[in-house]
Amino acid sequence: MQGLKYTVDIVMCIDCTGSMSGIIDTVKSNALKFYPDLNRALEAKDKHIDTLRIKVIAYRDYYADGDIAMKESTFFNFPEQQSEFQSEVNNLTPTGGGDEPENGLEALALALKSEWNKSGDKRREIVIIWTDASAHPLEKSGKPSNYPTSLPKNFNELSDWWGGDQDGLVSSLAQRLILYAPDSYPWSDISNIWENVIHYPSKASDGLKELDYETILSAIVKSV
Amino acid sequence: MRRFFRQLSKVFNKLKRMEENHKLFSDAPLHLKFNVEKTNNKGEDADPILVASSSCDRFFIAVADGMGGSGSTNYEYSGQTKTGAYYASRTVLQSCKEFFDEIFTKNFSFDTNFNKLKPHIKEQLTMILKQFKFETSGLKSKLIRALPTTFAGIYIEKSEEQIRIASIWAGDSRAYILTANEGLQQISIDDLKEDLDPFQNLQKDSQLKNFISADNDFIINRWGINIQNPFLAIVATDGCFGYFSTPMQFEYVFLKSLEDADSIEDWEILLVENIKEVAGDDFSMLTLVMGWDNDFALMKRDFKQRTASLYKESIEQLEILDKSCTQLKNDKERIDEELRMKQKHKFDVQQFVWTEYRKKYYQIQNNPE
């Protein structure tokens, strides 16, 4: 008798503004080791994933960085496209951003409307954000011409995207959000209000203890 | 070799059961009980419990499933380090055992004492949490809880006129009644955030809106029914039923294992083997046989018709569809591979033809005047 099929999609949103220069290598290393670590944790629990994909969103600031403000990769199939994923991450360069805050909420919104894998019986849709900065409010005026028109108008609408189970968006049943972000707007609001969020208040995972990292992996693996 | 181990396991189970029954009472109802870890020494389900009154007219059975995702914090206690989920399931079942031991021994009413169960569980969880050594986490999350677990139990009270049953639960561990006429009936309602039935939830996997933990309030649900003998009372964690494609397949595996067994020990071994084939998690169950004069053969005979009709009405067509989907998937993979090979061959031929063709194509360029 056949069992159920599992699919896991992960979207990594990485702040690539100039202020990340000092910690970008740590973030890249964390992003690159996430798959092997997750795999190890899955194997330790004897859990088998049928399809696992990862994509990368490198974000900066639409108000300061023009065309390099947001770069979204396609999903890489694992383990087949692991080397393409590694190249994508290794090529990330910290630059621009102007003053804090950055466009972290826009990156999160784009992550939520990713082309999630809807096949399989059970799914997990995971978004991870690494940033050292607060984020612009979505309702900020004076948007530049390259600012996407399909994004939520404000934080409440983004919250509906997270919790509302709307077509074309992340599933409220499958979702997990992992924040390596300072305890500032909007990250602290998100971890206080939204469901299914794990927040490590820091500058982009700086000082993350092994214990907490294992807790994050366990929260994902054991919910699969 | 497999047959040898099965025989060995049967003997071991029989001895274990005799020892347990001796401790309980001399006239124990037949029961099967297991707690299978997905990974050795990492199991977060507790061993199911069976508590019985000395006069064998009241019983309580229960399972608990420590929630590994929410309860992954490691705690050190009595020299061993285990997750909060591990300690939670065991603490809750130990609390239930103490509670029912007391009401059975002192002949207290379950109904009037039921509301004392939750405070007793909460007190035990709080007390054990205070004794733990653990490293403080820097994480902020509503997902991470102190000592989270689900549990489900069935209280059974026999009188001359009737049998009264109360299912009690928190979370998505389940209580069932199985009869030869009606089949499997769930007598607990999964505490899901989304409004999903058991079949829908197999696909969507809703989160829980209620479960036991040391740092959050919870509800112990209760539901009572009257029933006639004979029946099976079943409590099971989600590892038992949550990895089959449909609820019907869970019942069928349960009954087919019974049909193929020649004793309750054999049934237990077969059922574990069959669930293990699909389970992606720890799984534990306790099934109490009520009626059939404790005669396994009589019970098995009584379920024969139900097993056959369940297969005819539900399982057969699902198996046919399963097979044809697998066949189509294999065909698709084969055709994809053939296409890939054909495309590669086409490119190789294009390259070869072009190599020949280009000799004339570049003739003027390669021989300028």
mmCIF file of N, CA and C in Angstrom, chain A residues 57-71 103 107 146:
data_model
loop_
_atom_site.group_PDB
_atom_site.id
_atom_site.type_symbol
_atom_site.label_atom_id
_atom_site.label_comp_id
_atom_site.label_asym_id
_atom_site.label_seq_id
_atom_site.Cartn_x
_atom_site.Cartn_y
_atom_site.Cartn_z
ATOM 1 N N ILE A 57 16.312 34.969 -3.382
ATOM 2 C CA ILE A 57 15.958 36.353 -3.718
ATOM 3 C C ILE A 57 17.005 37.255 -3.054
ATOM 4 N N ALA A 58 17.793 37.927 -3.885
ATOM 5 C CA ALA A 58 18.779 38.877 -3.365
ATOM 6 C C ALA A 58 18.137 40.258 -3.420
ATOM 7 N N TYR A 59 18.043 40.935 -2.269
ATOM 8 C CA TYR A 59 17.338 42.218 -2.294
ATOM 9 C C TYR A 59 18.183 43.353 -1.731
ATOM 10 N N ARG A 60 17.863 44.542 -2.251
ATOM 11 C CA ARG A 60 18.529 45.748 -1.763
ATOM 12 C C ARG A 60 17.455 46.801 -1.493
ATOM 13 N N ASP A 61 17.464 47.907 -2.240
ATOM 14 C CA ASP A 61 16.538 49.005 -1.934
ATOM 15 C C ASP A 61 16.087 49.671 -3.234
ATOM 16 N N TYR A 62 14.784 49.535 -3.557
ATOM 17 C CA TYR A 62 14.254 50.167 -4.769
ATOM 18 C C TYR A 62 14.474 51.679 -4.751
ATOM 19 N N TYR A 63 14.510 52.258 -3.542
ATOM 20 C CA TYR A 63 14.614 53.719 -3.435
ATOM 21 C C TYR A 63 16.053 54.210 -3.664
ATOM 22 N N ALA A 64 17.011 53.275 -3.740
ATOM 23 C CA ALA A 64 18.404 53.704 -3.890
ATOM 24 C C ALA A 64 19.164 52.961 -4.983
ATOM 25 N N ASP A 65 18.667 51.782 -5.378
ATOM 26 C CA ASP A 65 19.526 50.897 -6.169
ATOM 27 C C ASP A 65 19.064 50.595 -7.592
ATOM 28 N N GLY A 66 18.008 51.203 -8.051
ATOM 29 C CA GLY A 66 17.578 51.008 -9.439
ATOM 30 C C GLY A 66 17.389 49.553 -9.803
ATOM 31 N N ASP A 67 17.984 49.141 -10.924
ATOM 32 C CA ASP A 67 17.736 47.803 -11.474
ATOM 33 C C ASP A 67 18.320 46.652 -10.648
ATOM 34 N N ILE A 68 19.235 46.964 -9.748
ATOM 35 C CA ILE A 68 19.799 45.849 -8.954
ATOM 36 C C ILE A 68 19.084 45.702 -7.604
ATOM 37 N N ALA A 69 17.933 46.376 -7.470
ATOM 38 C CA ALA A 69 17.223 46.352 -6.180
ATOM 39 C C ALA A 69 16.704 44.973 -5.807
ATOM 40 N N MET A 70 16.332 44.178 -6.803
ATOM 41 C CA MET A 70 15.735 42.875 -6.497
ATOM 42 C C MET A 70 16.143 41.874 -7.568
ATOM 43 N N LYS A 71 16.693 40.742 -7.159
ATOM 44 C CA LYS A 71 17.060 39.709 -8.126
ATOM 45 C C LYS A 71 16.530 38.365 -7.619
ATOM 46 N N ASN A 103 14.457 47.027 1.414
ATOM 47 C CA ASN A 103 13.179 46.503 0.895
ATOM 48 C C ASN A 103 12.923 45.039 1.285
ATOM 49 N N ALA A 107 10.800 41.866 -0.627
ATOM 50 C CA ALA A 107 11.409 40.552 -0.886
ATOM 51 C C ALA A 107 10.537 39.447 -0.292
ATOM 52 N N ASN A 146 10.576 51.448 -11.252
ATOM 53 C CA ASN A 146 10.773 49.995 -11.358
ATOM 54 C C ASN A 146 10.174 49.244 -10.155
#
